[in-house]
CSV table of C-alpha atoms in Angstrom, one decimal:
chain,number,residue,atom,x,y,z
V,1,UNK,CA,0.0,0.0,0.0
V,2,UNK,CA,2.8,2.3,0.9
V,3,UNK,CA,4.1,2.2,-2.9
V,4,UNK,CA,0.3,2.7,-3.8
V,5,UNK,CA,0.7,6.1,-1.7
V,6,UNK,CA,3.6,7.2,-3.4
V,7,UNK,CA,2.8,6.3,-6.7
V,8,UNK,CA,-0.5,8.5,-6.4
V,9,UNK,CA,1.3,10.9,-4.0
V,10,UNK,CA,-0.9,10.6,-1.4
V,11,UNK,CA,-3.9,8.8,0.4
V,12,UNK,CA,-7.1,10.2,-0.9
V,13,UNK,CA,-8.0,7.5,-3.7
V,14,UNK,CA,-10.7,4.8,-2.9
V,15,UNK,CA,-9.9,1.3,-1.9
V,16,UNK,CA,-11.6,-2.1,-1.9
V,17,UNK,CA,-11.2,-3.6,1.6
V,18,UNK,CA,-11.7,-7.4,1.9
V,19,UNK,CA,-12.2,-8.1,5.4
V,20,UNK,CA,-10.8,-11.7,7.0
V,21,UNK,CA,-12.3,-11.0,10.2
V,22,UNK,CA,-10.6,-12.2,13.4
V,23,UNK,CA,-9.0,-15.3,15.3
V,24,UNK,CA,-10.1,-16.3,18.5
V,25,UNK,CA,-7.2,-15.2,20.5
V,26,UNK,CA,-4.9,-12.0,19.6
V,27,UNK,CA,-1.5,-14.2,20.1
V,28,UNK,CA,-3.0,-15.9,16.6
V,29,UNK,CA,-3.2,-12.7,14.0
V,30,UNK,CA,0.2,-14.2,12.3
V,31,UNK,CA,-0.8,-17.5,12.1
V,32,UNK,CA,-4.5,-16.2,11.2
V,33,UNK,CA,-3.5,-13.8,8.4
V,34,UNK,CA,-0.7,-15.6,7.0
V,35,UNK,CA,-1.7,-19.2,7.6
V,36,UNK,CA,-3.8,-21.4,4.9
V,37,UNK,CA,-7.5,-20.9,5.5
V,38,UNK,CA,-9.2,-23.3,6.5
V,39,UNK,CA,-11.8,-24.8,4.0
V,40,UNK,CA,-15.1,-23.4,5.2
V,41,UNK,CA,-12.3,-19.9,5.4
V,42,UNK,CA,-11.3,-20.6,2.1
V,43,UNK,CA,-14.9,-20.6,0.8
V,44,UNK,CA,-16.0,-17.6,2.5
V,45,UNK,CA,-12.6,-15.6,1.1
V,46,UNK,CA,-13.7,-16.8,-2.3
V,47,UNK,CA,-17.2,-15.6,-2.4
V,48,UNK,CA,-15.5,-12.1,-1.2
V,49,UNK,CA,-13.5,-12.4,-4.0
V,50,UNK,CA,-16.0,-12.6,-6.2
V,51,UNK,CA,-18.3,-10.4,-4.8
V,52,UNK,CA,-15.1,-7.9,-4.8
V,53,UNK,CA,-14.6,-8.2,-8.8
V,54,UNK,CA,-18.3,-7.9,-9.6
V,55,UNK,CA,-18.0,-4.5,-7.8
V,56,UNK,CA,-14.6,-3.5,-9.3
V,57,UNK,CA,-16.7,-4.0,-12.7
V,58,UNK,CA,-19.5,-1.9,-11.9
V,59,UNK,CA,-16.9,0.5,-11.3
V,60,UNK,CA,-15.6,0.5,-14.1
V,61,UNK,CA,-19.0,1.1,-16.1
V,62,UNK,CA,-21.2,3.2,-13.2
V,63,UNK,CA,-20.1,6.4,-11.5
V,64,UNK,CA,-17.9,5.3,-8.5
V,65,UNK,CA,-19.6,7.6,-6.1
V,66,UNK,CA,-23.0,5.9,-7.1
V,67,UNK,CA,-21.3,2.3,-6.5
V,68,UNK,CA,-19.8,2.9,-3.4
V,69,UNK,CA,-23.1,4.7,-2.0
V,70,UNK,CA,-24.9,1.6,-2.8
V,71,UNK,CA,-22.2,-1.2,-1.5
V,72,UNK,CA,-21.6,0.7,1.5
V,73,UNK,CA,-25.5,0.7,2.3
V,74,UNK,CA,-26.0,-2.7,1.4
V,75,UNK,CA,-22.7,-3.9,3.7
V,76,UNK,CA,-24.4,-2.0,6.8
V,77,UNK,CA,-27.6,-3.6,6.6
V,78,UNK,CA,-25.7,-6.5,6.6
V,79,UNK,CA,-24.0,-6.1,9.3
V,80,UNK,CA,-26.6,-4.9,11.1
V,81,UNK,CA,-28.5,-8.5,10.8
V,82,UNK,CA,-26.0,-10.9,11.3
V,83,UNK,CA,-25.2,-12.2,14.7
Protein backbone atom coordinates (compact mmCIF):
# COMPACT_ATOMS: atom_id res chain seq x y z
CA UNK A 1 0.00 0.00 0.00
CA UNK A 2 2.75 2.28 0.94
CA UNK A 3 4.07 2.16 -2.91
CA UNK A 4 0.28 2.75 -3.82
CA UNK A 5 0.70 6.06 -1.75
CA UNK A 6 3.63 7.23 -3.43
CA UNK A 7 2.80 6.35 -6.71
CA UNK A 8 -0.53 8.45 -6.44
CA UNK A 9 1.26 10.88 -4.00
CA UNK A 10 -0.92 10.55 -1.41
CA UNK A 11 -3.89 8.81 0.41
CA UNK A 12 -7.13 10.16 -0.87
CA UNK A 13 -8.01 7.45 -3.69
CA UNK A 14 -10.73 4.76 -2.91
CA UNK A 15 -9.90 1.33 -1.88
CA UNK A 16 -11.61 -2.06 -1.93
CA UNK A 17 -11.15 -3.64 1.65
CA UNK A 18 -11.71 -7.43 1.88
CA UNK A 19 -12.15 -8.11 5.36
CA UNK A 20 -10.77 -11.73 6.99
CA UNK A 21 -12.32 -11.04 10.19
CA UNK A 22 -10.55 -12.16 13.43
CA UNK A 23 -8.98 -15.34 15.27
CA UNK A 24 -10.14 -16.33 18.46
CA UNK A 25 -7.18 -15.15 20.45
CA UNK A 26 -4.95 -12.01 19.63
CA UNK A 27 -1.48 -14.25 20.08
CA UNK A 28 -3.02 -15.88 16.60
CA UNK A 29 -3.18 -12.71 14.04
CA UNK A 30 0.18 -14.21 12.30
CA UNK A 31 -0.84 -17.48 12.14
CA UNK A 32 -4.50 -16.21 11.24
CA UNK A 33 -3.50 -13.79 8.40
CA UNK A 34 -0.67 -15.60 7.05
CA UNK A 35 -1.68 -19.21 7.63
CA UNK A 36 -3.76 -21.42 4.87
CA UNK A 37 -7.49 -20.89 5.52
CA UNK A 38 -9.22 -23.25 6.54
CA UNK A 39 -11.79 -24.82 3.99
CA UNK A 40 -15.05 -23.35 5.21
CA UNK A 41 -12.34 -19.87 5.42
CA UNK A 42 -11.34 -20.62 2.15
CA UNK A 43 -14.91 -20.64 0.79
CA UNK A 44 -16.04 -17.55 2.51
CA UNK A 45 -12.59 -15.62 1.05
CA UNK A 46 -13.70 -16.75 -2.32
CA UNK A 47 -17.17 -15.57 -2.36
CA UNK A 48 -15.53 -12.08 -1.21
CA UNK A 49 -13.47 -12.40 -4.02
CA UNK A 50 -16.03 -12.58 -6.23
CA UNK A 51 -18.30 -10.35 -4.79
CA UNK A 52 -15.10 -7.91 -4.79
CA UNK A 53 -14.65 -8.25 -8.77
CA UNK A 54 -18.26 -7.89 -9.56
CA UNK A 55 -17.98 -4.48 -7.76
CA UNK A 56 -14.65 -3.51 -9.29
CA UNK A 57 -16.72 -4.04 -12.71
CA UNK A 58 -19.47 -1.90 -11.88
CA UNK A 59 -16.89 0.50 -11.27
CA UNK A 60 -15.57 0.51 -14.05
CA UNK A 61 -19.02 1.11 -16.11
CA UNK A 62 -21.22 3.18 -13.17
CA UNK A 63 -20.10 6.36 -11.54
CA UNK A 64 -17.85 5.30 -8.54
CA UNK A 65 -19.61 7.56 -6.10
CA UNK A 66 -22.98 5.88 -7.11
CA UNK A 67 -21.31 2.34 -6.49
CA UNK A 68 -19.84 2.91 -3.39
CA UNK A 69 -23.07 4.71 -1.97
CA UNK A 70 -24.90 1.61 -2.78
CA UNK A 71 -22.16 -1.25 -1.46
CA UNK A 72 -21.62 0.71 1.45
CA UNK A 73 -25.52 0.65 2.28
CA UNK A 74 -26.03 -2.74 1.37
CA UNK A 75 -22.70 -3.88 3.75
CA UNK A 76 -24.37 -2.02 6.82
CA UNK A 77 -27.56 -3.58 6.57
CA UNK A 78 -25.74 -6.52 6.60
CA UNK A 79 -24.04 -6.06 9.29
CA UNK A 80 -26.57 -4.87 11.13
CA UNK A 81 -28.55 -8.50 10.80
CA UNK A 82 -26.01 -10.88 11.32
CA UNK A 83 -25.21 -12.23 14.69
Amino acid sequence: LESVIRAVGGENFPRLAIGIGRPAYKSDVVRYVLGDPSPQDAAVLADAVDRAAQILLRILKEPLSRVIGEVNRRQSTHDHTEP
